[in-house]
Coordinates of N, CA and C in Angstrom, one line a residue:
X25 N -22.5 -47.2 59.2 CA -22.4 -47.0 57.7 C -21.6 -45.7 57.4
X26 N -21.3 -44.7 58.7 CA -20.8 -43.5 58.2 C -19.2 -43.9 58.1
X27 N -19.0 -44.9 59.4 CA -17.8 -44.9 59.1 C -17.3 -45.9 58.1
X28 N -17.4 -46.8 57.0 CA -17.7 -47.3 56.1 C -17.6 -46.4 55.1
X29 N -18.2 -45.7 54.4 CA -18.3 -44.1 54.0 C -17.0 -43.4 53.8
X30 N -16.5 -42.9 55.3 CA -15.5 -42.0 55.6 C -14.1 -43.0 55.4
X31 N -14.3 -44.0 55.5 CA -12.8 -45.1 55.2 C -12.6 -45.2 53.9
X32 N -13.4 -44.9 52.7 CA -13.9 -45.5 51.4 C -13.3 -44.1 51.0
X33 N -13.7 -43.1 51.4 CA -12.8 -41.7 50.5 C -11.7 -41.5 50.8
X34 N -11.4 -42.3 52.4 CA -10.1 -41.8 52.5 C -9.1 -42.9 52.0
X35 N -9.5 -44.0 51.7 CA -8.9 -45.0 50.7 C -8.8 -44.5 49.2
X36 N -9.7 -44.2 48.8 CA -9.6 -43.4 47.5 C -8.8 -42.2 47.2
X37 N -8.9 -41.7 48.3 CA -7.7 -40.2 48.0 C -6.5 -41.1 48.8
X38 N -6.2 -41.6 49.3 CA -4.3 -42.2 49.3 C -4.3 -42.6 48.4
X39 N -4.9 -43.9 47.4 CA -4.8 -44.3 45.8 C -4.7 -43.3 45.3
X40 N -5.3 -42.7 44.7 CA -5.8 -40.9 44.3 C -3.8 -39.9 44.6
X41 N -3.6 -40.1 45.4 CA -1.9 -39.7 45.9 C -1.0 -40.4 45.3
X42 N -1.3 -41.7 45.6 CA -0.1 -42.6 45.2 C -0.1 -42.7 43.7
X43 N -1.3 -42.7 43.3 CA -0.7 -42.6 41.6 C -0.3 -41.7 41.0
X44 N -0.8 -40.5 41.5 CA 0.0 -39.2 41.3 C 1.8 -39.3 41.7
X45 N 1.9 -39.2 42.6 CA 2.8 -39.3 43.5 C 4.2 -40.5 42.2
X46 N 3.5 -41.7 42.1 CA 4.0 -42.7 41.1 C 4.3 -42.4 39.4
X47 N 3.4 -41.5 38.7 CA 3.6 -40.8 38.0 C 4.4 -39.6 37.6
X48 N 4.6 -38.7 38.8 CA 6.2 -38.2 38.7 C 7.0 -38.5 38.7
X49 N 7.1 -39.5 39.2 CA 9.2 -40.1 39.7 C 9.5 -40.3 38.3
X50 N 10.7 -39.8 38.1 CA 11.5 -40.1 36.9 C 10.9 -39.1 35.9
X51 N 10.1 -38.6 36.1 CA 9.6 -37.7 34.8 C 10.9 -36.3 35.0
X52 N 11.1 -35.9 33.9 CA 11.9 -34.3 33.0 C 11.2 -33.6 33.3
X53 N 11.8 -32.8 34.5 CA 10.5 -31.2 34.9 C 11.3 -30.0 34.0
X54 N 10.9 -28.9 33.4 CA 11.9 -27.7 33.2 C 11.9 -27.2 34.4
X55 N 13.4 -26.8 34.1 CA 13.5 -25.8 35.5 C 13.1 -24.5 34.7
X56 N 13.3 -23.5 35.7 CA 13.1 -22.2 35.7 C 14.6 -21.7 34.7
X57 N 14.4 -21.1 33.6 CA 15.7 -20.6 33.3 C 16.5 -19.7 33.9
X58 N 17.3 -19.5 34.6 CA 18.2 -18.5 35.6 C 19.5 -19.0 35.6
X59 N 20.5 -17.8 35.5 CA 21.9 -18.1 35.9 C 22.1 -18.6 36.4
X60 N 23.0 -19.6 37.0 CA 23.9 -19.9 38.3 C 24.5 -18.5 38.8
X61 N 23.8 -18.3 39.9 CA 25.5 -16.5 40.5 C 25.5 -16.8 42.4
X62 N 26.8 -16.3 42.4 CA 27.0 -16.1 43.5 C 27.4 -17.6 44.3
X63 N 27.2 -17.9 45.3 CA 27.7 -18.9 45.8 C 27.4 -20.6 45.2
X64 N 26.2 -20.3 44.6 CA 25.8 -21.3 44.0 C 26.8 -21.6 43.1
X65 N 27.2 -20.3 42.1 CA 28.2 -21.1 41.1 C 29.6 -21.4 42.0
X66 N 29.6 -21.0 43.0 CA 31.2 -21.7 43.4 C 30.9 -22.4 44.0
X67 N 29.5 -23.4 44.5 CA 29.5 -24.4 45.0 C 29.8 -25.6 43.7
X68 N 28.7 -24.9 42.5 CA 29.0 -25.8 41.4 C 30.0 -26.3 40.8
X69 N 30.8 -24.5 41.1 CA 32.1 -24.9 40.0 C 33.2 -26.4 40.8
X70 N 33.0 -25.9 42.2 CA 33.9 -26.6 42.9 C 33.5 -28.6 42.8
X71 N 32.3 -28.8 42.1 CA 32.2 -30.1 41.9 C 32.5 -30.4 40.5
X72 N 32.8 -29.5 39.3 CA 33.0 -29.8 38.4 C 31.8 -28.9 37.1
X73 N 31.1 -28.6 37.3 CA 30.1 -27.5 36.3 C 30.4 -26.5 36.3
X74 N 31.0 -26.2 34.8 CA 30.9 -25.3 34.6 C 30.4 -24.4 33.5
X75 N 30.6 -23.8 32.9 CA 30.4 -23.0 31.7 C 31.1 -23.6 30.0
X76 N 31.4 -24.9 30.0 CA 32.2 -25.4 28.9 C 31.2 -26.4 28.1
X77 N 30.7 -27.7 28.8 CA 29.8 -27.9 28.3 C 28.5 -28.4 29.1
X78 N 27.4 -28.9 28.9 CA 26.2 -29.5 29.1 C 26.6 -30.8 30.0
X79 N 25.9 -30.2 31.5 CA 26.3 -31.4 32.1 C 25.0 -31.9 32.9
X80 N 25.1 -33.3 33.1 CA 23.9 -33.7 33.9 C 24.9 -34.1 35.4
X81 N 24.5 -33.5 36.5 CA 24.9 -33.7 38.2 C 23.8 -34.6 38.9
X82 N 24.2 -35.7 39.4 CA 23.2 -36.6 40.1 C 23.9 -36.9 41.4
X83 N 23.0 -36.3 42.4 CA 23.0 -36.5 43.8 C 22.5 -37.9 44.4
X84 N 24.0 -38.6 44.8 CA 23.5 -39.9 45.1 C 23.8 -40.0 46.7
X85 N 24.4 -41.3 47.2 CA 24.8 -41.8 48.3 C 24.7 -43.1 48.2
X86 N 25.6 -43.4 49.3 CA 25.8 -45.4 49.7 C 24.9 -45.8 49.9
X87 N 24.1 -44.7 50.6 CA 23.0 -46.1 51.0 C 21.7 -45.8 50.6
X88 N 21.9 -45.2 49.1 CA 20.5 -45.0 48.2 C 20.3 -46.5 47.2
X89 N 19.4 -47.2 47.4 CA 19.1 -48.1 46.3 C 19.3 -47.8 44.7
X90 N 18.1 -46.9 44.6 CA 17.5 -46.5 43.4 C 19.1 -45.7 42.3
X91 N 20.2 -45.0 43.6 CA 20.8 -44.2 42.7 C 21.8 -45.1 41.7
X92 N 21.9 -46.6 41.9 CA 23.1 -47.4 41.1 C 22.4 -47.3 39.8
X93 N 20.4 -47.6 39.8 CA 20.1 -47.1 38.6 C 19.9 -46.3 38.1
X94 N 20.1 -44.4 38.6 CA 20.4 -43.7 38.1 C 21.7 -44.1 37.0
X95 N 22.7 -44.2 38.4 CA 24.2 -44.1 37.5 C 24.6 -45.1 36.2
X96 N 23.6 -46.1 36.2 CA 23.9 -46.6 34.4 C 22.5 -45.8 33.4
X97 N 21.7 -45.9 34.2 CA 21.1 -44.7 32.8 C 22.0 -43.2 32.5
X98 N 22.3 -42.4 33.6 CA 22.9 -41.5 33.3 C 24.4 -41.9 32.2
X99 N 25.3 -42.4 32.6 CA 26.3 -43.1 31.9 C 25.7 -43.6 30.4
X100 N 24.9 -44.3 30.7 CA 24.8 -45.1 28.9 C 24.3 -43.6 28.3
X101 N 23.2 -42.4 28.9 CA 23.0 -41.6 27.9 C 24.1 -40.8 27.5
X102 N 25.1 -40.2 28.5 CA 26.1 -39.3 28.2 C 27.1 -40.2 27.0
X103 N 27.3 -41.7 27.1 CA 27.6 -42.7 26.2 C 27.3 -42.5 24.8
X104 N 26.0 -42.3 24.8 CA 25.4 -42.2 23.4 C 25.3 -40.7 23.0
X105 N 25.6 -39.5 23.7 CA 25.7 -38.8 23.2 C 27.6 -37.8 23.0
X106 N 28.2 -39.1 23.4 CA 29.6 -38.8 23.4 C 30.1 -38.3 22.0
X107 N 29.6 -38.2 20.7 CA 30.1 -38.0 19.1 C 29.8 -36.9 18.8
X108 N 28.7 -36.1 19.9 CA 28.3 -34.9 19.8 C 29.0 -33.6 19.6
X109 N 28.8 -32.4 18.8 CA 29.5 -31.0 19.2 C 29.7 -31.1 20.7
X110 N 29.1 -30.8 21.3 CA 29.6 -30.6 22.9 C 29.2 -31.9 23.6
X111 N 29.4 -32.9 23.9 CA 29.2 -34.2 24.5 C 29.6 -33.4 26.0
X112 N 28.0 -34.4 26.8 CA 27.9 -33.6 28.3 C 28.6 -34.5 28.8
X113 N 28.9 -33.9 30.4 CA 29.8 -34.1 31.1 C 28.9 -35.3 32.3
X114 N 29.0 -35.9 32.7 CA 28.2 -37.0 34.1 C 29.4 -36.6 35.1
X115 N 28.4 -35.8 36.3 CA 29.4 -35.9 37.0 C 28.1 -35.8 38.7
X116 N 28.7 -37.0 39.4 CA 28.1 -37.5 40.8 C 28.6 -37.2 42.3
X117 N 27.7 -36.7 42.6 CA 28.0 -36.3 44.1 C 26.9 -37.1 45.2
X118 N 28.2 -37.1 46.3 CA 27.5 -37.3 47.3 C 26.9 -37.1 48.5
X119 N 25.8 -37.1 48.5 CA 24.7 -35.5 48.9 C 25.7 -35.8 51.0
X120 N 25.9 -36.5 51.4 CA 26.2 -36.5 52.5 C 27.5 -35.9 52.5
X121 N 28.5 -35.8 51.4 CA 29.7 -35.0 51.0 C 29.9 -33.5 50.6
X122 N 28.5 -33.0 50.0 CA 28.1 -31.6 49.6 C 27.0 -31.5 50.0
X123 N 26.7 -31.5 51.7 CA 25.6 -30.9 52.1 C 25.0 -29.5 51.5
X124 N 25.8 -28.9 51.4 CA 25.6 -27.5 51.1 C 24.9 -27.1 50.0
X125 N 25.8 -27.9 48.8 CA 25.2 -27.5 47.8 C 24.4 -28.4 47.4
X126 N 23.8 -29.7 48.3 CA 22.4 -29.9 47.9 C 21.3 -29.1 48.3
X127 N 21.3 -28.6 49.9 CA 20.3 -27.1 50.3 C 20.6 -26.2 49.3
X128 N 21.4 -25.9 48.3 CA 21.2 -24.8 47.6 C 20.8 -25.0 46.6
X129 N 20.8 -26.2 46.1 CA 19.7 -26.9 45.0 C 18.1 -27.3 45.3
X130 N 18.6 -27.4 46.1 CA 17.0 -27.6 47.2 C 16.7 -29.1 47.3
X131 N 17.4 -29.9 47.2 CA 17.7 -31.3 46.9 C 16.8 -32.1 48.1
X132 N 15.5 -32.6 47.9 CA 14.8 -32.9 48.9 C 14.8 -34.7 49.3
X133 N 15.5 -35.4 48.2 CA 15.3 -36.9 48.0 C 16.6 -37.0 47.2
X134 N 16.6 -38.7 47.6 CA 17.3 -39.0 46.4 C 16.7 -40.1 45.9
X135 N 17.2 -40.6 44.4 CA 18.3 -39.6 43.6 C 17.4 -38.9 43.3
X136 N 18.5 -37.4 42.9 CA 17.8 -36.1 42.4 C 19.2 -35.6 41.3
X137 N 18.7 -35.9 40.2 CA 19.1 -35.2 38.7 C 19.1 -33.9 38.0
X138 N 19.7 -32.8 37.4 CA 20.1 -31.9 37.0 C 21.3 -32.0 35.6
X139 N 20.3 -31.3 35.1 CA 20.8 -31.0 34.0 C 21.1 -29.6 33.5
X140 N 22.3 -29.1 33.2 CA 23.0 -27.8 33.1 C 23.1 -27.8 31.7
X141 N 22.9 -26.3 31.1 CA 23.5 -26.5 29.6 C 25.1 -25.9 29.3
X142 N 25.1 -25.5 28.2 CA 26.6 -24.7 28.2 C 27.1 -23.8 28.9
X143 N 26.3 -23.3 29.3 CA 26.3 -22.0 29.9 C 26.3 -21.8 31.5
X144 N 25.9 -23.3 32.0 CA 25.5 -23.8 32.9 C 24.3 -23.0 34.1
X145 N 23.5 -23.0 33.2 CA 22.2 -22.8 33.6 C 21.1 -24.0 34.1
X146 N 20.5 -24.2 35.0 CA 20.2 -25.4 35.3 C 18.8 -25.1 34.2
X147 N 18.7 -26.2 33.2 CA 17.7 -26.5 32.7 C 16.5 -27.5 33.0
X148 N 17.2 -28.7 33.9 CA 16.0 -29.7 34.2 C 16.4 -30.0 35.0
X149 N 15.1 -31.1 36.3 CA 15.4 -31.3 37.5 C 14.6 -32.7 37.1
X150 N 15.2 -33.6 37.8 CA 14.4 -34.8 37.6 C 14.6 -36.0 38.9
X151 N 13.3 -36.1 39.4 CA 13.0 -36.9 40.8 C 13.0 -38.2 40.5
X152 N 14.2 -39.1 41.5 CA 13.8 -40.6 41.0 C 14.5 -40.3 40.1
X153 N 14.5 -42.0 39.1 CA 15.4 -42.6 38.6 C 15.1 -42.3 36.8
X154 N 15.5 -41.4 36.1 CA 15.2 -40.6 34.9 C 14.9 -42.3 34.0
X155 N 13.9 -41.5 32.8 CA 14.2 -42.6 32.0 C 15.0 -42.6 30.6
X156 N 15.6 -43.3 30.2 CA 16.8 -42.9 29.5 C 16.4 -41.9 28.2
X157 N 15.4 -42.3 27.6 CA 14.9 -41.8 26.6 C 14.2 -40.6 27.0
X158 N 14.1 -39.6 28.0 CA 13.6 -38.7 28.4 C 14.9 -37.7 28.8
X159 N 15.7 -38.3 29.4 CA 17.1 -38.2 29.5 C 17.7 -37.5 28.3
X160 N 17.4 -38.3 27.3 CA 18.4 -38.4 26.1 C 17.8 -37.1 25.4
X161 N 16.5 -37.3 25.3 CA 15.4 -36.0 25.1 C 15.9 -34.9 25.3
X162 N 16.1 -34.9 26.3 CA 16.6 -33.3 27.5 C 17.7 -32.8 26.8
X163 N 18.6 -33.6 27.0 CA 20.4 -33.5 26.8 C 20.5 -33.2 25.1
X164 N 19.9 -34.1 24.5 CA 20.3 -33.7 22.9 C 20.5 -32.0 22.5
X165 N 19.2 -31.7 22.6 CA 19.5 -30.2 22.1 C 20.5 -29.7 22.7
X166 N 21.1 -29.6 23.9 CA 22.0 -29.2 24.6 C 23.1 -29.5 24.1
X167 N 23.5 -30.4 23.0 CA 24.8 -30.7 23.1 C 25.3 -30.2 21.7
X168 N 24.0 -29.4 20.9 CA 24.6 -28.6 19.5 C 24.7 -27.2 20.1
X169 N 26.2 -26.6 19.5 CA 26.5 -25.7 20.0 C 25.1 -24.5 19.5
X170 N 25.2 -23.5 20.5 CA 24.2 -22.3 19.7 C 24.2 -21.5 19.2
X171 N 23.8 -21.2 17.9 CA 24.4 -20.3 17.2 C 24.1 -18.5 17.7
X172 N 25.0 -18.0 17.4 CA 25.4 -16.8 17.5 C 24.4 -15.9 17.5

C-alpha cells in the first residue's frame, strides 16, 4: 500500500510540473530593464540591433520544429505593425551560427524570442512559440516614438 501511496504523489507532482511547465511556453516574460553594453552590444549590433528601431530577434535553427512557427507569427506581427511611427525590425538567427551571442543571452532552448525597444534595451524574452496577440501586445507601445 506504501508503494501505491508513493507512486500516486509522484504522479501527481510530474502532472503538477507538466502543467506548469505547459503554461509558460509562449507566454511574454518582462525582462529586466538594462542597457545592452559592452560586448553584448557588438555581438548585437553585428546581427543587426540596434539603437534605431524596436526589434524582435528570434533564435532558431534547421532542425527546430516549433521555430517555422515562430517565423510566421513573428512576420505577420511585425506585418501588422509595419504603418507604425517606428515599425520593428524581425530579424533571425541561427543559434548554431551565433553561438556566442546566444550564451550571452543566456539562450537555453529553442525557439527563444526577444524583443528590443528603440533604444535597444531588451524588454521581453519569450520561450516557445509567442502568441501573436501577446506579441503584438509587447511590440505596440514600442513602436510610438517617446516623447521627450
Amino acid at each position: 500500500m506504501i508503494q501505491l501511496t508513493i507512486l500516486a504523489v509522484v504522479l501527481l507532482a510530474a502532472v503538477a510540473v507538466g502543467v506548469a511547465l505547459k503554461l509558460r511556453e509562449g507566454r511574454v516574460r518582462t525582462a529586466k530593464t538594462i542597457d545592452i553594453a559592452g560586448s553584448r552590444t557588438e555581438l548585437l549590433s553585428a546581427v543587426g540591433v540596434d539603437e534605431a528601431v524596436p526589434t524582435v530577434l528570434h533564435f532558431s535553427a534547421d532542425w527546430c520544429g516549433p521555430c517555422a512557427a515562430v517565423r510566421r507569427v513573428v512576420a505577420g506581427v511585425v506585418a501588422d505593425l509595419a504603418d507604425t511611427d517606428q515599425p520593428p525590425r524581425d530579424i533571425e538567427v541561427d543559434i548554431d551560427a551565433e553561438a556566442e551571442l546566444a550564451r550571452e543571452l543566456n539562450v537555453l532552448s529553442l525557439p527563444t524570442t526577444f524583443v528590443f525597444d528603440a533604444r535597444g534595451r531588451e524588454r521581453f524574452r519569450i520561450s516557445g512559440v509567442p502568441k501573436a496577440t501577446d506579441l503584438r501586445s509587447a511590440l505596440a507601445p514600442l513602436t510610438v516614438p517617446e516623447a521627450a
